[in-house]
PDB file of C-alpha atoms in Angstrom:
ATOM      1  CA  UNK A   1       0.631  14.294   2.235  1.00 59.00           C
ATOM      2  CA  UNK A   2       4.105  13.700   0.638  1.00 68.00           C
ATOM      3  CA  UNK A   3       4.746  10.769  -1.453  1.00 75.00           C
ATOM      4  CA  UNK A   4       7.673   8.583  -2.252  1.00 84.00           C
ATOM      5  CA  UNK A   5       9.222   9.233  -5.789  1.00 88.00           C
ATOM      6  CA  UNK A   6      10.695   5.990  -7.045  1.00 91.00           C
ATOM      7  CA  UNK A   7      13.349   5.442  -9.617  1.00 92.00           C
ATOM      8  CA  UNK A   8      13.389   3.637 -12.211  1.00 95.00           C
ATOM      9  CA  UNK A   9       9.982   3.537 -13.206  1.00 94.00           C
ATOM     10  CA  UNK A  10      10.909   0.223 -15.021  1.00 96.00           C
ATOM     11  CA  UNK A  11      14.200  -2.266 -14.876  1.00 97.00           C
ATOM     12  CA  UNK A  12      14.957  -4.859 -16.625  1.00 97.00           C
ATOM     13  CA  UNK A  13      18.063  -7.460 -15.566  1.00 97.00           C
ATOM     14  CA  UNK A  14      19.013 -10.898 -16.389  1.00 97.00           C
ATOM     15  CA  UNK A  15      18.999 -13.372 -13.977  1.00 97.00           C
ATOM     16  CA  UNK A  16      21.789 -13.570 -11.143  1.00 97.00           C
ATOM     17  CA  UNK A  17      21.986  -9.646 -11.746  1.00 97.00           C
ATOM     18  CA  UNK A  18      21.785  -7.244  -8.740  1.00 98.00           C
ATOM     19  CA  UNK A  19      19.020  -4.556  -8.883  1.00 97.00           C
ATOM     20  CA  UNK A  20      18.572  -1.358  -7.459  1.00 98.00           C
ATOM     21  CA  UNK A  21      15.944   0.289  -6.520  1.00 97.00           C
ATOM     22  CA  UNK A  22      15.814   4.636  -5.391  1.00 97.00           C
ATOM     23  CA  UNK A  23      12.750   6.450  -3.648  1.00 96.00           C
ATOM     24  CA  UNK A  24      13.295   9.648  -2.540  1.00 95.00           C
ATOM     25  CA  UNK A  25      10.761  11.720  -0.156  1.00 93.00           C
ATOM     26  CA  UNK A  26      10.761  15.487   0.847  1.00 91.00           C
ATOM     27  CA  UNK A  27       9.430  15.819   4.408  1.00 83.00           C
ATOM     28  CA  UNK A  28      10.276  14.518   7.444  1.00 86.00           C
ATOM     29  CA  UNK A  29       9.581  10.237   7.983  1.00 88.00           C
ATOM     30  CA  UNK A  30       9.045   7.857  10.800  1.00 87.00           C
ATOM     31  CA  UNK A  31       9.658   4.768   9.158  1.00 91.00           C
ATOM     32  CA  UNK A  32       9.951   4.113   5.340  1.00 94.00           C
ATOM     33  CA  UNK A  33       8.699   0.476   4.250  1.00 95.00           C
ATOM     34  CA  UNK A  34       9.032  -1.551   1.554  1.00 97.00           C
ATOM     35  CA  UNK A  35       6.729  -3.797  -0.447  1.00 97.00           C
ATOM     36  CA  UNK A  36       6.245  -5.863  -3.703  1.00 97.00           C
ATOM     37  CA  UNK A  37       3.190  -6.460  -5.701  1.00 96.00           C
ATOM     38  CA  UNK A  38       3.032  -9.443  -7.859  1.00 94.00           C
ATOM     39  CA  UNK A  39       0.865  -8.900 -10.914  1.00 90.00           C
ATOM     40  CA  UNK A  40      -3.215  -8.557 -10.212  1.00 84.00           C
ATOM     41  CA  UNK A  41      -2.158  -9.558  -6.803  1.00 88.00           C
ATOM     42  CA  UNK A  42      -2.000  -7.207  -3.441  1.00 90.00           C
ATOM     43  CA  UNK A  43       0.993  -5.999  -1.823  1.00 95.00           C
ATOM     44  CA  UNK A  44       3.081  -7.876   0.328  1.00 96.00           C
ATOM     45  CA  UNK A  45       5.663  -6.182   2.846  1.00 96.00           C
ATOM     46  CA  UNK A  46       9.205  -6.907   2.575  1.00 97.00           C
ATOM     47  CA  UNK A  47      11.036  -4.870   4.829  1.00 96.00           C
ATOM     48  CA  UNK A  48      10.665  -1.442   7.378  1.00 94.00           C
ATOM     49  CA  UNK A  49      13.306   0.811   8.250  1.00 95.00           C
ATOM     50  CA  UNK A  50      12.925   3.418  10.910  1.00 93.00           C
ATOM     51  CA  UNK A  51      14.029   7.087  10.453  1.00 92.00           C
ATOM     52  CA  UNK A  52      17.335   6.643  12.941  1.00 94.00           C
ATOM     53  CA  UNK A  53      18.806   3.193  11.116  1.00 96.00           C
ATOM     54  CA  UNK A  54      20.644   3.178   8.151  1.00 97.00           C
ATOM     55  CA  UNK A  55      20.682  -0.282   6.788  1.00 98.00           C
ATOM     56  CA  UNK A  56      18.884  -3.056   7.389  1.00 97.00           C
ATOM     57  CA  UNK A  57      19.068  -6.681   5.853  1.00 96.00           C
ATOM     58  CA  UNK A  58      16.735  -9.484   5.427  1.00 95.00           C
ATOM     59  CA  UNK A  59      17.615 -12.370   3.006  1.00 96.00           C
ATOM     60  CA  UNK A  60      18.829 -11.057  -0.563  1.00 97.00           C
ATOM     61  CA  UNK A  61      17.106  -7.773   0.404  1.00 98.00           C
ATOM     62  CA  UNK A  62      19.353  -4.860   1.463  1.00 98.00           C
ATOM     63  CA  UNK A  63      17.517  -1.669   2.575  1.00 98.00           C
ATOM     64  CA  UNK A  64      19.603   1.882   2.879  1.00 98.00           C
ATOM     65  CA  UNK A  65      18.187   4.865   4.634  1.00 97.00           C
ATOM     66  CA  UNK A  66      19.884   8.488   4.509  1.00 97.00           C
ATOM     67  CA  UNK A  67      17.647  10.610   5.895  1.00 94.00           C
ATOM     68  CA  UNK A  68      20.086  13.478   4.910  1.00 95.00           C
ATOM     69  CA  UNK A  69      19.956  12.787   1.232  1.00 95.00           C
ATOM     70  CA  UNK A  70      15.693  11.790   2.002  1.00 95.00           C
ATOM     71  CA  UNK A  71      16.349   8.822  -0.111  1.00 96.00           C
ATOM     72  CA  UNK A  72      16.387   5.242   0.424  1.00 97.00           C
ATOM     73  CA  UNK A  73      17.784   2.261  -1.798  1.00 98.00           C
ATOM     74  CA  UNK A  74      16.654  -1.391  -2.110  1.00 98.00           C
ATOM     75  CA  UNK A  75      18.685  -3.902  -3.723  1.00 98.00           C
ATOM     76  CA  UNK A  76      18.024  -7.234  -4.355  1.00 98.00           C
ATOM     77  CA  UNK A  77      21.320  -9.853  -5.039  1.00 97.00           C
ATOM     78  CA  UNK A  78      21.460 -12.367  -7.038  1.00 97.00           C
ATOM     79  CA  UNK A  79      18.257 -11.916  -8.803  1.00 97.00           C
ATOM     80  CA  UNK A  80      15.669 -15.092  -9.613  1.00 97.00           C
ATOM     81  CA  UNK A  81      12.442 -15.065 -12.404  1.00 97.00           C
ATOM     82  CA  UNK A  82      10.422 -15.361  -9.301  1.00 96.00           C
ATOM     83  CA  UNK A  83      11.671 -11.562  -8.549  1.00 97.00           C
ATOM     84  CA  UNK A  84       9.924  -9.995 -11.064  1.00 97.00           C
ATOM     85  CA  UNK A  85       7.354  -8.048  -9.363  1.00 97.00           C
ATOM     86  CA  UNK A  86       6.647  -4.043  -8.894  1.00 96.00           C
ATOM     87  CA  UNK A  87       8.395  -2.523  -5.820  1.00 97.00           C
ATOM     88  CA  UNK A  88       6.420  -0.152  -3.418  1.00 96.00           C
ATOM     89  CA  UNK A  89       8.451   2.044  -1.161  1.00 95.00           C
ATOM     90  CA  UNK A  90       6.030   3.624   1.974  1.00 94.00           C
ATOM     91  CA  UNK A  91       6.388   6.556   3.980  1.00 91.00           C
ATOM     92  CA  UNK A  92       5.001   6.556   7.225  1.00 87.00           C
ATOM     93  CA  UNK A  93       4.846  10.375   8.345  1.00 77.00           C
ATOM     94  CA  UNK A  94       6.385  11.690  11.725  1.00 69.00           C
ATOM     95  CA  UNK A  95       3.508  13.384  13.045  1.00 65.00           C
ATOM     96  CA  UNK A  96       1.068  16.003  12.333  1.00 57.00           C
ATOM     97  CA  UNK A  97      -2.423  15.400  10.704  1.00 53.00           C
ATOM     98  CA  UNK A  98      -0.385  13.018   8.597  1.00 54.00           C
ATOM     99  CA  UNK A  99       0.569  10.444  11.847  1.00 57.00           C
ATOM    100  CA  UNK A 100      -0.131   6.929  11.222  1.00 68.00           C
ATOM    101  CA  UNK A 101      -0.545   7.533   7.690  1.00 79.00           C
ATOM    102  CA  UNK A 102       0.966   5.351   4.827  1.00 85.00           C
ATOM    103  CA  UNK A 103       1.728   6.817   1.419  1.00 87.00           C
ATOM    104  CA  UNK A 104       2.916   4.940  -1.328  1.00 90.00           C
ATOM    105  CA  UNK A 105       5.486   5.691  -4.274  1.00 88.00           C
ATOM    106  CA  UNK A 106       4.401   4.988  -8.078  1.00 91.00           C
ATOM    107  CA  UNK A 107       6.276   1.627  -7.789  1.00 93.00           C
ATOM    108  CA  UNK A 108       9.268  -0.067  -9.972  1.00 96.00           C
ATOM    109  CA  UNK A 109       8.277  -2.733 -12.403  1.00 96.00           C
ATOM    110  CA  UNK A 110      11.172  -4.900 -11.964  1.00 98.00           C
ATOM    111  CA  UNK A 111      11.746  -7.870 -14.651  1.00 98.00           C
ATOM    112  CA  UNK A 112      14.065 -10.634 -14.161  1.00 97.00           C
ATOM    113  CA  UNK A 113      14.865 -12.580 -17.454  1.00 96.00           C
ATOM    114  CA  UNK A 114      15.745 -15.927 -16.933  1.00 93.00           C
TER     115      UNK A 114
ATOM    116  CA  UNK B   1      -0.617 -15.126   8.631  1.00 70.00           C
ATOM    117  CA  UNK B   2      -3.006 -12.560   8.641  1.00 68.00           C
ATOM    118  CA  UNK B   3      -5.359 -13.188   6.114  1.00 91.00           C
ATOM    119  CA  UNK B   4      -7.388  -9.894   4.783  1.00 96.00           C
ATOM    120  CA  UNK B   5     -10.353 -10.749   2.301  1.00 96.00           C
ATOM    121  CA  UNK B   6     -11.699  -8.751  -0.329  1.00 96.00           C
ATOM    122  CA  UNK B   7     -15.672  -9.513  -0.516  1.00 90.00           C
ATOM    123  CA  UNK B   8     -15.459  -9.839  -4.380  1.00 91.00           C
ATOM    124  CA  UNK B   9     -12.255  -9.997  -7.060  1.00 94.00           C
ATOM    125  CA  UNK B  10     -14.294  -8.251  -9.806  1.00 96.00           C
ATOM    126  CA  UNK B  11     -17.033  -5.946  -9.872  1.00 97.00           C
ATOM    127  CA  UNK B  12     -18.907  -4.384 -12.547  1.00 97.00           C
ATOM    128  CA  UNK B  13     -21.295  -1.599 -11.885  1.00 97.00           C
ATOM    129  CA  UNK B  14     -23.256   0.954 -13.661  1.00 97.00           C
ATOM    130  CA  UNK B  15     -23.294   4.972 -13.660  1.00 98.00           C
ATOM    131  CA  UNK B  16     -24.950   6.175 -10.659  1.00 97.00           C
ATOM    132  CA  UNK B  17     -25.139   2.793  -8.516  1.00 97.00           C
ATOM    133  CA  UNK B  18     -24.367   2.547  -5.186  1.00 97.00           C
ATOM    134  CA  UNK B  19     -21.263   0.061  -4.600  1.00 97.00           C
ATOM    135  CA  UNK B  20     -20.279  -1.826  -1.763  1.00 97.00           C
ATOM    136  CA  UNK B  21     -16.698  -2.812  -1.208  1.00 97.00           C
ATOM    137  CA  UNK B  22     -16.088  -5.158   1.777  1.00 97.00           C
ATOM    138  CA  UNK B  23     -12.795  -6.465   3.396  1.00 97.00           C
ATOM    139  CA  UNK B  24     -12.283  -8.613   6.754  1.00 97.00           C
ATOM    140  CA  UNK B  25      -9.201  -9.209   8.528  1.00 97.00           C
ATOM    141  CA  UNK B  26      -8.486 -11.734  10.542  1.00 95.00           C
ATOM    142  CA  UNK B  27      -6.530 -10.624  12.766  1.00 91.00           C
ATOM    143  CA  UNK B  28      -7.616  -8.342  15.509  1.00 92.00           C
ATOM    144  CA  UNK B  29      -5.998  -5.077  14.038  1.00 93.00           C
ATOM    145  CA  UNK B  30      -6.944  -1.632  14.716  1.00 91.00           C
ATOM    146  CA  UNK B  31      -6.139  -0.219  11.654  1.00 92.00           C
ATOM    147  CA  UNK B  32      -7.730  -0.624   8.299  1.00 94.00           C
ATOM    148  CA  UNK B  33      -7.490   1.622   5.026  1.00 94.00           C
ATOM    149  CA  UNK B  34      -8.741   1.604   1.634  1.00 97.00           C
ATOM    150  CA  UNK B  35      -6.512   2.510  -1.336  1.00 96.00           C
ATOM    151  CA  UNK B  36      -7.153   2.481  -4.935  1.00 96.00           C
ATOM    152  CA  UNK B  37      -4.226   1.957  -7.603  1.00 95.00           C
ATOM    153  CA  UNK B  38      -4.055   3.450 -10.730  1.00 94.00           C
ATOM    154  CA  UNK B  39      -1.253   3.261 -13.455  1.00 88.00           C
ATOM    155  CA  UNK B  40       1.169   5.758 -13.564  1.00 84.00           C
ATOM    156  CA  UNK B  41      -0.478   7.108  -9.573  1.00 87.00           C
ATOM    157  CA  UNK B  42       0.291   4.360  -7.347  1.00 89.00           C
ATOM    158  CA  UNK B  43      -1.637   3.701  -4.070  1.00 92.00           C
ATOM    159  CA  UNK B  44      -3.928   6.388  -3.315  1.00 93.00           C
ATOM    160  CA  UNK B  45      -5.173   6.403   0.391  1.00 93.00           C
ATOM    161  CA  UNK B  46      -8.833   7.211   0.503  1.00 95.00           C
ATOM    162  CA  UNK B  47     -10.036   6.138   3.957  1.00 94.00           C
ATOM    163  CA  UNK B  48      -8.322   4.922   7.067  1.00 91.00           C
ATOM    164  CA  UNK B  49      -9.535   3.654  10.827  1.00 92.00           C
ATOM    165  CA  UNK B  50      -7.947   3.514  13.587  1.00 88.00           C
ATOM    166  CA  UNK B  51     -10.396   1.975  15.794  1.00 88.00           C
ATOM    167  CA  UNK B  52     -14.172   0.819  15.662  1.00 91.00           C
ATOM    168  CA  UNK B  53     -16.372   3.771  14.431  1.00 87.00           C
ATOM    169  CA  UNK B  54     -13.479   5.838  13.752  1.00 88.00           C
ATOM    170  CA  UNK B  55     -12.576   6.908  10.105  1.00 91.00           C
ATOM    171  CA  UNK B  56     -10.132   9.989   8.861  1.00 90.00           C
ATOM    172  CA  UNK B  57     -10.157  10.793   5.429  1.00 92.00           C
ATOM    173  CA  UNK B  58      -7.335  10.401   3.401  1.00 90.00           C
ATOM    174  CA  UNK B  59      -5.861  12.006  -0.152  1.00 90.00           C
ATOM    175  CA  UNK B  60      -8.943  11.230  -2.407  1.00 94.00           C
ATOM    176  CA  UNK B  61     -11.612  10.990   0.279  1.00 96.00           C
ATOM    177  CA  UNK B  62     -14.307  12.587  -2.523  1.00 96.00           C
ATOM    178  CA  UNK B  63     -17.069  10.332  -3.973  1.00 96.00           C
ATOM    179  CA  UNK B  64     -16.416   7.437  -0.685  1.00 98.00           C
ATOM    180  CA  UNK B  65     -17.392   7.112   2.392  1.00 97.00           C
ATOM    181  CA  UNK B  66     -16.550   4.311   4.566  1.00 97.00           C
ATOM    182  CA  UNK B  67     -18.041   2.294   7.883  1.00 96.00           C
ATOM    183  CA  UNK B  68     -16.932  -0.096  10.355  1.00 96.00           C
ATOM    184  CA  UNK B  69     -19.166  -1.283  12.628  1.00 94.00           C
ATOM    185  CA  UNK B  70     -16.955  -3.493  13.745  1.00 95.00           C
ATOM    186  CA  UNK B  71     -13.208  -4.429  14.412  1.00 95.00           C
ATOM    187  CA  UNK B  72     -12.471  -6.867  11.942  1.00 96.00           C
ATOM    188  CA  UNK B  73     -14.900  -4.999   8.921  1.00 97.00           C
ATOM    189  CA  UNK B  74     -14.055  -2.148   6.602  1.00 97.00           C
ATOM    190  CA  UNK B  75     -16.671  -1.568   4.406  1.00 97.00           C
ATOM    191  CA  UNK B  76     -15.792   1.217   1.262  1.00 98.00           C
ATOM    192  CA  UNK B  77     -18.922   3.099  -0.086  1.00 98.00           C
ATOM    193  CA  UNK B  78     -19.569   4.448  -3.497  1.00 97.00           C
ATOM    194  CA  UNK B  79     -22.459   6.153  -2.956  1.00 94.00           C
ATOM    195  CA  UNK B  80     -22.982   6.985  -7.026  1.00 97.00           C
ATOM    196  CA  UNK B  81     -20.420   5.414  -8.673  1.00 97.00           C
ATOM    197  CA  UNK B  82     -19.011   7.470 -11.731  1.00 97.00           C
ATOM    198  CA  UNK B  83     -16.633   6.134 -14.237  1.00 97.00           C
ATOM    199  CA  UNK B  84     -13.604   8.018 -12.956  1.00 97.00           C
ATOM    200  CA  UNK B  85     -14.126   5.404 -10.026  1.00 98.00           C
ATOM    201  CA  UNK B  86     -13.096   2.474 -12.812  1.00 98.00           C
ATOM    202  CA  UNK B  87     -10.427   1.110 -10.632  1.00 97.00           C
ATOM    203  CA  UNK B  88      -7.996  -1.413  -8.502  1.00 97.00           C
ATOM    204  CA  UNK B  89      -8.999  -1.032  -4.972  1.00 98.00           C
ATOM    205  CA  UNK B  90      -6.919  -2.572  -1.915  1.00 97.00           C
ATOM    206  CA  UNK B  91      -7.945  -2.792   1.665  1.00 97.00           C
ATOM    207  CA  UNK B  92      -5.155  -3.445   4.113  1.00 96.00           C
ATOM    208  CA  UNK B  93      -5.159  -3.941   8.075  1.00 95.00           C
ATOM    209  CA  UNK B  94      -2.311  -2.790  10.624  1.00 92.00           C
ATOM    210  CA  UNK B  95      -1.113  -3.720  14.319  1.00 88.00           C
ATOM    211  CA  UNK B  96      -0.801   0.015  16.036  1.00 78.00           C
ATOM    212  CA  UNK B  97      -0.132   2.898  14.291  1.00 68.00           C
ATOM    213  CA  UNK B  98       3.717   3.289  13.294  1.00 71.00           C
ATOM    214  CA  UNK B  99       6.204   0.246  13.250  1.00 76.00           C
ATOM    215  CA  UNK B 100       3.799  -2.625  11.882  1.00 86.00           C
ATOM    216  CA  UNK B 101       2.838  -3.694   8.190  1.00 90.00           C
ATOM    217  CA  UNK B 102       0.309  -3.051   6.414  1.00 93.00           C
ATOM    218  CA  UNK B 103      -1.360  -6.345   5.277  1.00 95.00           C
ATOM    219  CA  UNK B 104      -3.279  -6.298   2.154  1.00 96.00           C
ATOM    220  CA  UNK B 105      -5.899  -8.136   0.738  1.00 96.00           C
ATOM    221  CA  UNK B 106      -6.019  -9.251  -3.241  1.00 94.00           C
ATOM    222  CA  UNK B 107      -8.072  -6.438  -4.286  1.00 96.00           C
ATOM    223  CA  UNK B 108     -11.540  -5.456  -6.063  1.00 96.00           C
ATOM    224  CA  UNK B 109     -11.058  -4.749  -9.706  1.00 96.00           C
ATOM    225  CA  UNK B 110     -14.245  -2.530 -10.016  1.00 98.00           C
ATOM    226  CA  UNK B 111     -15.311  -1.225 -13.229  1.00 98.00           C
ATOM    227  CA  UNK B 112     -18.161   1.386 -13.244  1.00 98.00           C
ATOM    228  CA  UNK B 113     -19.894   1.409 -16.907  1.00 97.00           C
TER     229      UNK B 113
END
């Protein structure tokens, strides 16, 4: 099954910075998600966009979907310490042997500098 | 919140055992999986169940097997762990199959010596 390719691998930003975060897929999606992992911790889900939206919000989190392009952004304003985490995007496939499934991306390690 | 729990944080294990790797959600899901994280390879699904007694394999199935008996447990088998199996395992639960979250638990750092 596919998996998300995410870009950068690593980013590093100072505090109040915006950052920016690319995964791009090659098949066909139902719903990309996206989640953080704090260090040695589990992941925690931050935000799900389905295949026919093309933005979605939720706090400082801004989520873009082009299905077209079969890429999707996050970006997080006005960035805190507490940010620094690694970002997961998650592809849940459209159907086949594949439906219901969940595949992760190799994650962002995001640092915020305070 | 939906609380998943990992039976133990860390694990060590030798060649050859056979390793248990227990999670329990909270929550009345359907859905469970098991994924293991490596550096450099994110999340790699191994197992997944939709439903009590129901498991599908997943990307890596090769080396696990898993059980549930029951709704709320997921169990992960190693049925002769290898050192290749030295890794960060997650277990996460889901409501249905497409538009919920996947809630994870904190993990199993298992080392296999």
């Amino acid at each position: 099954s596919q998996q998300g390719e995410e870009d950068p691998q690593a980013l590093s930003i100072q505090e109040g910075e915006n950052a920016t975060m690319n995964c791009s897929y090659k098949t066909s999606i139902n719903n990309l998600q996206w989640y953080r992992q704090n260090s040695g911790r589990g992941l925690v889900h931050l935000i799900l966009i389905r295949s026919n939206e093309r933005e979605k919000h939720s706090g400082r989190l801004r989520v873009t979907l082009d299905t077209s392009k079969k890429s999707s952004s996050l970006l997080i304003t006005a960035s805190r310490a507490a940010d620094t985490a690694s970002y997961f995007c998650a592809l849940a496939n459209a159907g086949g042997t594949s439906y219901g499934k969940l595949t992760f991306g190799q994650g962002t390690i995001l640092t915020v500098h305070p | 919140d939906v609380k998943v729990t990992q039976s133990s944080r860390y694990l060590v294990k030798r060649t050859g055992e056979k390793v248990f790797l227990e999670c329990v959600q909270d929550m009345d899901h359907e859905n469970m999986f098991w994924y293991r994280q490596d550096p450099g390879l994110g999340l790699r699904l191994i197992y997944f169940s939709y439903d009590v007694k129901m498991k599908e394999k997943g990307d890596i199935p090769e080396g696990y097997s898993v059980s549930r008996e029951k709704k709320e447990r997921f169990s992960l088998i190693l049925e002769s762990a290898s050192t290749n199996q030295t890794s960060m395992y997650l277990c996460a639960s889901r409501r249905g199959r497409l538009f919920s979250p996947l809630h994870f638990g904190n993990g199993t750092r298992l080392t296999v010596t």
